[in-house]
Amino acid sequence: MRLASGIVKVTVATGGTGYVAAPSVSFSGGGGTGAAAVAQMNGTAVEAIVVTSAGSGYTSTPTVSLSGGSGSGAAATASVLSYGGTNVVCMFRGRFN
């Protein structure tokens, strides 16, 4: 059994140059749907990408695309959290107040 998996992190590999606005972030491939993210800028380069919706159903790493913003050269990679086991056990030690 494979549980639904989503995008948990996007890492900026190259910030690019010349961006006058944050580019749009999109995901393709990977078998899932519903993931969304926004780019954060530092001057005219992309500094970080924040995942706003992890999506679900990803069985492999999707391609991250950055478009718009009038710049070029920004690139990023996604990280997918997936679990392929059959049992999930959570154990807590201590008290809850």
PDB file of C-alpha atoms in Angstrom, residues 10-97:
ATOM      1  CA  VAL A  10      11.514  23.065  -3.031  1.00  0.00           C
ATOM      2  CA  THR A  11      15.216  23.904  -3.138  1.00  0.00           C
ATOM      3  CA  VAL A  12      16.511  26.743  -5.307  1.00  0.00           C
ATOM      4  CA  ALA A  13      19.522  25.484  -7.273  1.00  0.00           C
ATOM      5  CA  THR A  14      20.144  28.763  -9.123  1.00  0.00           C
ATOM      6  CA  GLY A  15      18.524  32.110  -8.330  1.00  0.00           C
ATOM      7  CA  GLY A  16      18.788  33.527 -11.838  1.00  0.00           C
ATOM      8  CA  THR A  17      19.034  37.243 -12.613  1.00  0.00           C
ATOM      9  CA  GLY A  18      16.973  40.169 -13.815  1.00  0.00           C
ATOM     10  CA  TYR A  19      13.654  39.350 -12.180  1.00  0.00           C
ATOM     11  CA  VAL A  20      11.483  42.414 -11.619  1.00  0.00           C
ATOM     12  CA  ALA A  21       8.723  40.321 -10.018  1.00  0.00           C
ATOM     13  CA  ALA A  22       8.522  36.873  -8.497  1.00  0.00           C
ATOM     14  CA  PRO A  23       8.088  34.207 -11.180  1.00  0.00           C
ATOM     15  CA  SER A  24       5.177  31.787 -11.062  1.00  0.00           C
ATOM     16  CA  VAL A  25       5.998  28.286  -9.801  1.00  0.00           C
ATOM     17  CA  SER A  26       4.425  25.177 -11.307  1.00  0.00           C
ATOM     18  CA  PHE A  27       4.949  21.419 -11.085  1.00  0.00           C
ATOM     19  CA  SER A  28       4.651  18.804 -13.813  1.00  0.00           C
ATOM     20  CA  GLY A  29       5.016  15.049 -13.825  1.00  0.00           C
ATOM     21  CA  GLY A  30       5.507  12.867 -10.784  1.00  0.00           C
ATOM     22  CA  GLY A  31       2.016  11.386 -10.934  1.00  0.00           C
ATOM     23  CA  GLY A  32       0.437  13.785  -8.439  1.00  0.00           C
ATOM     24  CA  THR A  33      -1.776  16.842  -8.490  1.00  0.00           C
ATOM     25  CA  GLY A  34      -2.598  19.915  -6.466  1.00  0.00           C
ATOM     26  CA  ALA A  35       0.849  21.125  -5.437  1.00  0.00           C
ATOM     27  CA  ALA A  36       1.402  24.876  -5.313  1.00  0.00           C
ATOM     28  CA  ALA A  37       4.262  27.164  -4.297  1.00  0.00           C
ATOM     29  CA  VAL A  38       5.355  30.792  -4.410  1.00  0.00           C
ATOM     30  CA  ALA A  39       8.779  32.244  -5.145  1.00  0.00           C
ATOM     31  CA  GLN A  40      10.445  34.703  -2.762  1.00  0.00           C
ATOM     32  CA  MET A  41      12.873  37.264  -4.118  1.00  0.00           C
ATOM     33  CA  ASN A  42      16.149  38.804  -2.981  1.00  0.00           C
ATOM     34  CA  GLY A  43      16.738  41.773  -5.242  1.00  0.00           C
ATOM     35  CA  THR A  44      16.449  40.498  -8.815  1.00  0.00           C
ATOM     36  CA  ALA A  45      17.012  36.805  -8.002  1.00  0.00           C
ATOM     37  CA  VAL A  46      14.847  34.004  -6.638  1.00  0.00           C
ATOM     38  CA  GLU A  47      15.996  33.283  -3.096  1.00  0.00           C
ATOM     39  CA  ALA A  48      13.496  30.692  -1.894  1.00  0.00           C
ATOM     40  CA  ILE A  49      10.379  28.820  -2.906  1.00  0.00           C
ATOM     41  CA  VAL A  50       7.700  28.218  -0.285  1.00  0.00           C
ATOM     42  CA  VAL A  51       5.290  25.295  -0.690  1.00  0.00           C
ATOM     43  CA  THR A  52       1.723  26.522  -0.059  1.00  0.00           C
ATOM     44  CA  SER A  53       0.012  23.213  -0.902  1.00  0.00           C
ATOM     45  CA  ALA A  54       1.783  19.845  -0.854  1.00  0.00           C
ATOM     46  CA  GLY A  55      -0.649  18.234  -3.270  1.00  0.00           C
ATOM     47  CA  SER A  56      -1.047  14.452  -3.209  1.00  0.00           C
ATOM     48  CA  GLY A  57      -0.408  11.289  -5.133  1.00  0.00           C
ATOM     49  CA  TYR A  58       3.190  11.980  -6.150  1.00  0.00           C
ATOM     50  CA  THR A  59       5.032   8.732  -6.840  1.00  0.00           C
ATOM     51  CA  SER A  60       8.179  10.395  -8.199  1.00  0.00           C
ATOM     52  CA  THR A  61       9.782  13.824  -8.113  1.00  0.00           C
ATOM     53  CA  PRO A  62       8.013  16.364 -10.338  1.00  0.00           C
ATOM     54  CA  THR A  63       9.757  18.964 -12.481  1.00  0.00           C
ATOM     55  CA  VAL A  64       9.685  22.514 -11.076  1.00  0.00           C
ATOM     56  CA  SER A  65       9.074  25.296 -13.622  1.00  0.00           C
ATOM     57  CA  LEU A  66       9.546  29.020 -13.012  1.00  0.00           C
ATOM     58  CA  SER A  67       7.959  31.413 -15.491  1.00  0.00           C
ATOM     59  CA  GLY A  68       7.337  35.135 -15.791  1.00  0.00           C
ATOM     60  CA  GLY A  69       8.896  37.918 -13.776  1.00  0.00           C
ATOM     61  CA  SER A  70      11.003  39.114 -16.750  1.00  0.00           C
ATOM     62  CA  GLY A  71      14.161  37.370 -15.503  1.00  0.00           C
ATOM     63  CA  SER A  72      15.959  34.222 -16.491  1.00  0.00           C
ATOM     64  CA  GLY A  73      18.086  31.378 -15.220  1.00  0.00           C
ATOM     65  CA  ALA A  74      16.287  30.409 -12.011  1.00  0.00           C
ATOM     66  CA  ALA A  75      16.083  26.665 -11.376  1.00  0.00           C
ATOM     67  CA  ALA A  76      14.777  24.549  -8.507  1.00  0.00           C
ATOM     68  CA  THR A  77      14.155  20.952  -7.463  1.00  0.00           C
ATOM     69  CA  ALA A  78      11.301  19.475  -5.462  1.00  0.00           C
ATOM     70  CA  SER A  79      11.428  16.979  -2.597  1.00  0.00           C
ATOM     71  CA  VAL A  80       8.560  14.528  -2.210  1.00  0.00           C
ATOM     72  CA  LEU A  81       7.567  12.842   1.040  1.00  0.00           C
ATOM     73  CA  SER A  82       6.251   9.370   0.463  1.00  0.00           C
ATOM     74  CA  TYR A  83       5.607   6.353   2.617  1.00  0.00           C
ATOM     75  CA  GLY A  84       5.303   2.882   1.214  1.00  0.00           C
ATOM     76  CA  GLY A  85       4.776   0.873   4.393  1.00  0.00           C
ATOM     77  CA  THR A  86       1.596  -0.765   5.573  1.00  0.00           C
ATOM     78  CA  ASN A  87       1.558   0.264   9.223  1.00  0.00           C
ATOM     79  CA  VAL A  88       2.027   3.624  10.846  1.00  0.00           C
ATOM     80  CA  VAL A  89       2.566   3.638  14.601  1.00  0.00           C
ATOM     81  CA  CYS A  90       2.846   6.794  16.679  1.00  0.00           C
ATOM     82  CA  MET A  91       4.061   6.501  20.234  1.00  0.00           C
ATOM     83  CA  PHE A  92       4.213   9.319  22.756  1.00  0.00           C
ATOM     84  CA  ARG A  93       5.872   9.280  26.101  1.00  0.00           C
ATOM     85  CA  GLY A  94       4.839  11.743  28.740  1.00  0.00           C
ATOM     86  CA  ARG A  95       1.790  13.772  29.612  1.00  0.00           C
ATOM     87  CA  PHE A  96      -0.394  16.089  27.612  1.00  0.00           C
ATOM     88  CA  ASN A  97      -1.732  19.133  29.405  1.00  0.00           C
TER      89      ASN A  97
END
